[in-house]
């Protein structure tokens, strides 16, 4: 293709990946819940990622790249949704927030660090070196899945968990009820808690991908940075996510504080986003200011991720505690994370267009307060509904399913 078409098709291929991720995530989650084991869906998803990456590697025609990106998005949907559900199955409730913090940390490092690592590898090793790295990562993951033993299978060798096995048998018998249930998707979407969790996760994606699209061009125009500098500007935004597990631990220790943690994170981003407008010219002070503000925004996003990821599992668990047949046989744990993943995928499509359009037509300063307005307004429903309606909280705390 011509040089003039490269940028357009790069954007189109990224959008195709996001669209496939958006469409496939709920489907992958629903199907995964119908399997008794998470092992097979994970293996199939990883093999599919390897196959789709191979299509991109050997592709010499645009049609192969299109198919490869769509296939890659769909297979990534399977791996992420099933992987999150497997973590919930394995980790006890008391440590779920910290475990989800590790997921959030890894996901952010992958999204932000992937382009930088790929660019360095390409510059040093060439085209095939990038794909060799991708194949190696997929291969390691497949090996780890092959040796993995799920908790539900390992429990028969752990005598101290006999009581849990008995409880699972009772719960399973509840699923055999002939009572007709409505769609698992509709049951989840009927919950205002699920709706605000989906929205907040969408906003996280919009914010991160907005920076992904505008920061490289901004530092190039303002500071004259080359591609290396444009990649390194994401380091201040990514490093704070080392603290994701810590914020997850706080969520585990103070369960009722998660609404305040999540809403507070969104509200706190407002001044930091607005202050980005002060970065206007090339000087050392301006560069330090930009990096410092990105670090603070990174900490806000880091404290927001674990409460959202944990909330999805709480919603499913509480509905099943009230009615074991609420979602039918297999439950809806993977489905809930599939829906969340769809929200994130939607954000990856909206974010670059949202920030890019505003910056191009109204400038950097307008874009910063537009993002601040988006996060600030989103904090209100999170404060009111995350974990249950705020003003009904005291009355419902006596119920065993509140947390």
PDB file of C-alpha atoms in Angstrom, residues 102-296:
ATOM      1  CA  UNK A 102      -2.023  -8.230  39.725  1.00  0.00           C
ATOM      2  CA  UNK A 103      -4.326  -8.661  36.717  1.00  0.00           C
ATOM      3  CA  UNK A 104      -4.771  -4.905  36.431  1.00  0.00           C
ATOM      4  CA  UNK A 105      -1.031  -4.345  36.754  1.00  0.00           C
ATOM      5  CA  UNK A 106      -0.194  -6.909  34.091  1.00  0.00           C
ATOM      6  CA  UNK A 107      -2.867  -5.644  31.721  1.00  0.00           C
ATOM      7  CA  UNK A 108      -1.707  -2.032  31.979  1.00  0.00           C
ATOM      8  CA  UNK A 109       1.953  -2.939  31.567  1.00  0.00           C
ATOM      9  CA  UNK A 110       1.052  -4.984  28.503  1.00  0.00           C
ATOM     10  CA  UNK A 111      -1.025  -2.247  26.893  1.00  0.00           C
ATOM     11  CA  UNK A 112       1.421   0.542  27.646  1.00  0.00           C
ATOM     12  CA  UNK A 113       4.673  -1.403  27.425  1.00  0.00           C
ATOM     13  CA  UNK A 114       3.855  -3.539  24.397  1.00  0.00           C
ATOM     14  CA  UNK A 115       4.323  -0.815  21.767  1.00  0.00           C
ATOM     15  CA  UNK A 116       7.553   0.357  23.408  1.00  0.00           C
ATOM     16  CA  UNK A 117       8.995  -3.167  23.662  1.00  0.00           C
ATOM     17  CA  UNK A 118       7.862  -3.988  20.137  1.00  0.00           C
ATOM     18  CA  UNK A 119       9.439  -0.821  18.774  1.00  0.00           C
ATOM     19  CA  UNK A 120      12.780  -1.494  20.454  1.00  0.00           C
ATOM     20  CA  UNK A 121      12.762  -5.137  19.322  1.00  0.00           C
ATOM     21  CA  UNK A 122      11.933  -4.108  15.765  1.00  0.00           C
ATOM     22  CA  UNK A 123      14.704  -1.501  15.723  1.00  0.00           C
ATOM     23  CA  UNK A 124      17.298  -3.944  17.059  1.00  0.00           C
ATOM     24  CA  UNK A 125      16.190  -7.283  15.607  1.00  0.00           C
ATOM     25  CA  UNK A 126      13.915  -6.574  12.676  1.00  0.00           C
ATOM     26  CA  UNK A 127      10.431  -7.675  11.645  1.00  0.00           C
ATOM     27  CA  UNK A 128      10.576 -11.363  12.563  1.00  0.00           C
ATOM     28  CA  UNK A 129      12.175 -10.683  15.952  1.00  0.00           C
ATOM     29  CA  UNK A 130       8.961  -8.959  17.060  1.00  0.00           C
ATOM     30  CA  UNK A 131       6.874 -11.995  16.158  1.00  0.00           C
ATOM     31  CA  UNK A 132       9.426 -14.363  17.691  1.00  0.00           C
ATOM     32  CA  UNK A 133       8.923 -12.551  20.990  1.00  0.00           C
ATOM     33  CA  UNK A 134       5.137 -12.819  20.630  1.00  0.00           C
ATOM     34  CA  UNK A 135       5.291 -16.546  19.839  1.00  0.00           C
ATOM     35  CA  UNK A 136       7.609 -17.127  22.806  1.00  0.00           C
ATOM     36  CA  UNK A 137       5.180 -15.432  25.202  1.00  0.00           C
ATOM     37  CA  UNK A 138       2.229 -17.418  23.862  1.00  0.00           C
ATOM     38  CA  UNK A 139       4.268 -20.627  24.049  1.00  0.00           C
ATOM     39  CA  UNK A 140       5.212 -20.047  27.686  1.00  0.00           C
ATOM     40  CA  UNK A 141       1.564 -19.385  28.523  1.00  0.00           C
ATOM     41  CA  UNK A 142       0.450 -22.596  26.813  1.00  0.00           C
ATOM     42  CA  UNK A 143       3.032 -24.619  28.759  1.00  0.00           C
ATOM     43  CA  UNK A 144       1.812 -23.086  32.014  1.00  0.00           C
ATOM     44  CA  UNK A 145      -1.797 -23.949  31.134  1.00  0.00           C
ATOM     45  CA  UNK A 146      -0.811 -27.538  30.329  1.00  0.00           C
ATOM     46  CA  UNK A 147       0.673 -28.069  33.788  1.00  0.00           C
ATOM     47  CA  UNK A 148      -2.104 -26.170  35.545  1.00  0.00           C
ATOM     48  CA  UNK A 149      -4.396 -28.067  37.923  1.00  0.00           C
ATOM     49  CA  UNK A 150      -7.686 -26.333  38.640  1.00  0.00           C
ATOM     50  CA  UNK A 151      -8.739 -25.963  42.240  1.00  0.00           C
ATOM     51  CA  UNK A 152     -11.949 -27.919  41.703  1.00  0.00           C
ATOM     52  CA  UNK A 153      -9.863 -30.911  40.571  1.00  0.00           C
ATOM     53  CA  UNK A 154      -7.075 -30.481  43.109  1.00  0.00           C
ATOM     54  CA  UNK A 155      -9.520 -30.300  45.997  1.00  0.00           C
ATOM     55  CA  UNK A 156      -9.999 -34.068  46.048  1.00  0.00           C
ATOM     56  CA  UNK A 157      -6.340 -34.385  47.082  1.00  0.00           C
ATOM     57  CA  UNK A 158      -6.645 -31.748  49.773  1.00  0.00           C
ATOM     58  CA  UNK A 159      -8.315 -33.308  52.775  1.00  0.00           C
ATOM     59  CA  UNK A 160      -8.788 -30.011  54.530  1.00  0.00           C
ATOM     60  CA  UNK A 161     -11.169 -28.865  51.776  1.00  0.00           C
ATOM     61  CA  UNK A 162     -13.641 -31.730  52.088  1.00  0.00           C
ATOM     62  CA  UNK A 163     -16.179 -29.389  53.590  1.00  0.00           C
ATOM     63  CA  UNK A 164     -15.949 -27.085  50.576  1.00  0.00           C
ATOM     64  CA  UNK A 165     -16.542 -30.036  48.276  1.00  0.00           C
ATOM     65  CA  UNK A 166     -19.709 -30.837  50.182  1.00  0.00           C
ATOM     66  CA  UNK A 167     -20.884 -27.253  49.882  1.00  0.00           C
ATOM     67  CA  UNK A 168     -20.210 -27.286  46.148  1.00  0.00           C
ATOM     68  CA  UNK A 169     -22.271 -30.458  45.822  1.00  0.00           C
ATOM     69  CA  UNK A 170     -25.192 -28.757  47.559  1.00  0.00           C
ATOM     70  CA  UNK A 171     -24.875 -25.718  45.294  1.00  0.00           C
ATOM     71  CA  UNK A 172     -24.682 -27.922  42.219  1.00  0.00           C
ATOM     72  CA  UNK A 173     -27.864 -29.667  43.193  1.00  0.00           C
ATOM     73  CA  UNK A 174     -29.511 -26.254  43.283  1.00  0.00           C
ATOM     74  CA  UNK A 175     -28.656 -25.706  39.637  1.00  0.00           C
ATOM     75  CA  UNK A 176     -30.658 -28.781  38.719  1.00  0.00           C
ATOM     76  CA  UNK A 177     -33.869 -26.965  39.612  1.00  0.00           C
ATOM     77  CA  UNK A 178     -36.354 -27.062  36.757  1.00  0.00           C
ATOM     78  CA  UNK A 179     -37.265 -23.421  37.393  1.00  0.00           C
ATOM     79  CA  UNK A 180     -36.984 -21.426  34.183  1.00  0.00           C
ATOM     80  CA  UNK A 181     -34.569 -18.498  34.340  1.00  0.00           C
ATOM     81  CA  UNK A 182     -34.201 -15.467  32.127  1.00  0.00           C
ATOM     82  CA  UNK A 183     -31.081 -14.729  30.120  1.00  0.00           C
ATOM     83  CA  UNK A 184     -27.912 -14.533  32.204  1.00  0.00           C
ATOM     84  CA  UNK A 185     -26.922 -11.380  30.315  1.00  0.00           C
ATOM     85  CA  UNK A 186     -30.229  -9.683  31.117  1.00  0.00           C
ATOM     86  CA  UNK A 187     -29.961 -10.749  34.746  1.00  0.00           C
ATOM     87  CA  UNK A 188     -26.552  -9.090  35.022  1.00  0.00           C
ATOM     88  CA  UNK A 189     -27.559  -5.959  33.131  1.00  0.00           C
ATOM     89  CA  UNK A 190     -30.631  -5.566  35.333  1.00  0.00           C
ATOM     90  CA  UNK A 191     -28.266  -4.779  38.220  1.00  0.00           C
ATOM     91  CA  UNK A 192     -27.445  -1.086  38.636  1.00  0.00           C
ATOM     92  CA  UNK A 193     -24.197  -2.201  40.264  1.00  0.00           C
ATOM     93  CA  UNK A 194     -23.184  -4.031  37.100  1.00  0.00           C
ATOM     94  CA  UNK A 195     -24.143  -1.069  34.931  1.00  0.00           C
ATOM     95  CA  UNK A 196     -21.973   1.404  36.861  1.00  0.00           C
ATOM     96  CA  UNK A 197     -19.108  -1.107  36.965  1.00  0.00           C
ATOM     97  CA  UNK A 198     -19.311  -1.503  33.189  1.00  0.00           C
ATOM     98  CA  UNK A 199     -19.390   2.274  32.754  1.00  0.00           C
ATOM     99  CA  UNK A 200     -16.407   2.859  35.034  1.00  0.00           C
ATOM    100  CA  UNK A 201     -14.365   0.180  33.266  1.00  0.00           C
ATOM    101  CA  UNK A 202     -15.272   1.804  29.957  1.00  0.00           C
ATOM    102  CA  UNK A 203     -14.049   5.168  31.287  1.00  0.00           C
ATOM    103  CA  UNK A 204     -10.739   3.620  32.407  1.00  0.00           C
ATOM    104  CA  UNK A 205     -10.228   2.352  28.875  1.00  0.00           C
ATOM    105  CA  UNK A 206     -11.200   5.695  27.319  1.00  0.00           C
ATOM    106  CA  UNK A 207      -8.703   7.569  29.504  1.00  0.00           C
ATOM    107  CA  UNK A 208      -5.805   5.179  28.863  1.00  0.00           C
ATOM    108  CA  UNK A 209      -6.372   4.927  25.112  1.00  0.00           C
ATOM    109  CA  UNK A 210      -6.928   8.687  24.854  1.00  0.00           C
ATOM    110  CA  UNK A 211      -3.424   9.222  26.167  1.00  0.00           C
ATOM    111  CA  UNK A 212      -2.218   6.421  23.921  1.00  0.00           C
ATOM    112  CA  UNK A 213      -3.395   8.346  20.858  1.00  0.00           C
ATOM    113  CA  UNK A 214      -2.523  11.956  21.752  1.00  0.00           C
ATOM    114  CA  UNK A 215       0.564  11.843  23.994  1.00  0.00           C
ATOM    115  CA  UNK A 216       3.072  10.777  21.295  1.00  0.00           C
ATOM    116  CA  UNK A 217       1.943  13.547  18.956  1.00  0.00           C
ATOM    117  CA  UNK A 218       1.804  16.094  21.772  1.00  0.00           C
ATOM    118  CA  UNK A 219       5.386  15.492  22.961  1.00  0.00           C
ATOM    119  CA  UNK A 220       6.574  15.488  19.355  1.00  0.00           C
ATOM    120  CA  UNK A 221       4.924  18.849  18.645  1.00  0.00           C
ATOM    121  CA  UNK A 222       5.794  20.426  22.009  1.00  0.00           C
ATOM    122  CA  UNK A 223       9.208  18.976  22.873  1.00  0.00           C
ATOM    123  CA  UNK A 224      10.373  17.704  19.478  1.00  0.00           C
ATOM    124  CA  UNK A 225      10.819  14.155  20.818  1.00  0.00           C
ATOM    125  CA  UNK A 226      11.541  11.306  18.422  1.00  0.00           C
ATOM    126  CA  UNK A 227       9.908   7.852  18.479  1.00  0.00           C
ATOM    127  CA  UNK A 228      11.958   6.712  21.471  1.00  0.00           C
ATOM    128  CA  UNK A 229      10.834   9.678  23.532  1.00  0.00           C
ATOM    129  CA  UNK A 230       7.260   9.208  22.372  1.00  0.00           C
ATOM    130  CA  UNK A 231       7.372   5.655  23.680  1.00  0.00           C
ATOM    131  CA  UNK A 232       9.082   6.533  26.960  1.00  0.00           C
ATOM    132  CA  UNK A 233       6.427   9.133  27.842  1.00  0.00           C
ATOM    133  CA  UNK A 234       4.139   6.235  28.789  1.00  0.00           C
ATOM    134  CA  UNK A 235       6.524   5.094  31.533  1.00  0.00           C
ATOM    135  CA  UNK A 236       5.276   7.701  34.075  1.00  0.00           C
ATOM    136  CA  UNK A 237       1.697   6.640  33.373  1.00  0.00           C
ATOM    137  CA  UNK A 238       2.482   2.920  33.663  1.00  0.00           C
ATOM    138  CA  UNK A 239       4.883   2.656  36.624  1.00  0.00           C
ATOM    139  CA  UNK A 240       2.232   3.572  39.254  1.00  0.00           C
ATOM    140  CA  UNK A 241       0.376   0.383  38.361  1.00  0.00           C
ATOM    141  CA  UNK A 242       2.945  -1.511  40.413  1.00  0.00           C
ATOM    142  CA  UNK A 243       0.671  -0.429  43.260  1.00  0.00           C
ATOM    143  CA  UNK A 244      -2.409  -2.211  41.838  1.00  0.00           C
ATOM    144  CA  UNK A 245      -1.970  -5.231  44.171  1.00  0.00           C
ATOM    145  CA  UNK A 246      -1.621  -2.876  47.149  1.00  0.00           C
ATOM    146  CA  UNK A 247      -4.891  -1.143  46.323  1.00  0.00           C
ATOM    147  CA  UNK A 248      -6.429  -4.577  45.843  1.00  0.00           C
ATOM    148  CA  UNK A 249      -5.218  -5.550  49.316  1.00  0.00           C
ATOM    149  CA  UNK A 250      -6.901  -2.444  50.735  1.00  0.00           C
ATOM    150  CA  UNK A 251     -10.095  -3.527  48.986  1.00  0.00           C
ATOM    151  CA  UNK A 252      -9.847  -6.946  50.672  1.00  0.00           C
ATOM    152  CA  UNK A 253      -9.241  -5.486  54.122  1.00  0.00           C
ATOM    153  CA  UNK A 254     -11.872  -2.752  53.916  1.00  0.00           C
ATOM    154  CA  UNK A 255     -14.562  -4.161  51.654  1.00  0.00           C
ATOM    155  CA  UNK A 256     -17.118  -1.439  52.315  1.00  0.00           C
ATOM    156  CA  UNK A 257     -14.581   1.226  51.335  1.00  0.00           C
ATOM    157  CA  UNK A 258     -14.365   0.141  47.701  1.00  0.00           C
ATOM    158  CA  UNK A 259     -17.024   2.611  46.534  1.00  0.00           C
ATOM    159  CA  UNK A 260     -15.079   5.483  48.127  1.00  0.00           C
ATOM    160  CA  UNK A 261     -11.792   4.229  46.707  1.00  0.00           C
ATOM    161  CA  UNK A 262     -13.173   4.011  43.172  1.00  0.00           C
ATOM    162  CA  UNK A 263     -15.160   7.254  43.276  1.00  0.00           C
ATOM    163  CA  UNK A 264     -12.295   9.063  44.981  1.00  0.00           C
ATOM    164  CA  UNK A 265      -9.924   7.947  42.233  1.00  0.00           C
ATOM    165  CA  UNK A 266     -12.211   9.405  39.562  1.00  0.00           C
ATOM    166  CA  UNK A 267     -12.735  12.669  41.439  1.00  0.00           C
ATOM    167  CA  UNK A 268      -9.008  13.032  42.151  1.00  0.00           C
ATOM    168  CA  UNK A 269      -8.141  12.819  38.458  1.00  0.00           C
ATOM    169  CA  UNK A 270     -10.031  16.074  37.823  1.00  0.00           C
ATOM    170  CA  UNK A 271      -7.344  18.547  38.992  1.00  0.00           C
ATOM    171  CA  UNK A 272      -4.518  16.472  37.539  1.00  0.00           C
ATOM    172  CA  UNK A 273      -6.214  16.287  34.134  1.00  0.00           C
ATOM    173  CA  UNK A 274      -6.965  20.022  34.132  1.00  0.00           C
ATOM    174  CA  UNK A 275      -3.410  20.902  35.174  1.00  0.00           C
ATOM    175  CA  UNK A 276      -2.098  19.180  32.050  1.00  0.00           C
ATOM    176  CA  UNK A 277      -3.170  22.341  30.210  1.00  0.00           C
ATOM    177  CA  UNK A 278      -0.220  24.137  31.858  1.00  0.00           C
ATOM    178  CA  UNK A 279       2.212  22.159  29.699  1.00  0.00           C
ATOM    179  CA  UNK A 280       2.572  24.473  26.707  1.00  0.00           C
ATOM    180  CA  UNK A 281       6.226  24.866  25.675  1.00  0.00           C
ATOM    181  CA  UNK A 282       9.612  23.150  25.578  1.00  0.00           C
ATOM    182  CA  UNK A 283      11.543  23.454  28.836  1.00  0.00           C
ATOM    183  CA  UNK A 284      12.874  21.109  31.491  1.00  0.00           C
ATOM    184  CA  UNK A 285      10.295  22.364  33.982  1.00  0.00           C
ATOM    185  CA  UNK A 286       7.466  21.631  31.567  1.00  0.00           C
ATOM    186  CA  UNK A 287       8.755  18.116  30.928  1.00  0.00           C
ATOM    187  CA  UNK A 288       8.991  17.430  34.664  1.00  0.00           C
ATOM    188  CA  UNK A 289       5.478  18.819  35.177  1.00  0.00           C
ATOM    189  CA  UNK A 290       4.043  16.585  32.452  1.00  0.00           C
ATOM    190  CA  UNK A 291       5.709  13.463  33.842  1.00  0.00           C
ATOM    191  CA  UNK A 292       4.658  14.285  37.417  1.00  0.00           C
ATOM    192  CA  UNK A 293       1.017  14.775  36.418  1.00  0.00           C
ATOM    193  CA  UNK A 294       1.044  11.523  34.445  1.00  0.00           C
ATOM    194  CA  UNK A 295       2.393   9.690  37.512  1.00  0.00           C
ATOM    195  CA  UNK A 296      -0.431  11.090  39.661  1.00  0.00           C
TER     196      UNK A 296
END
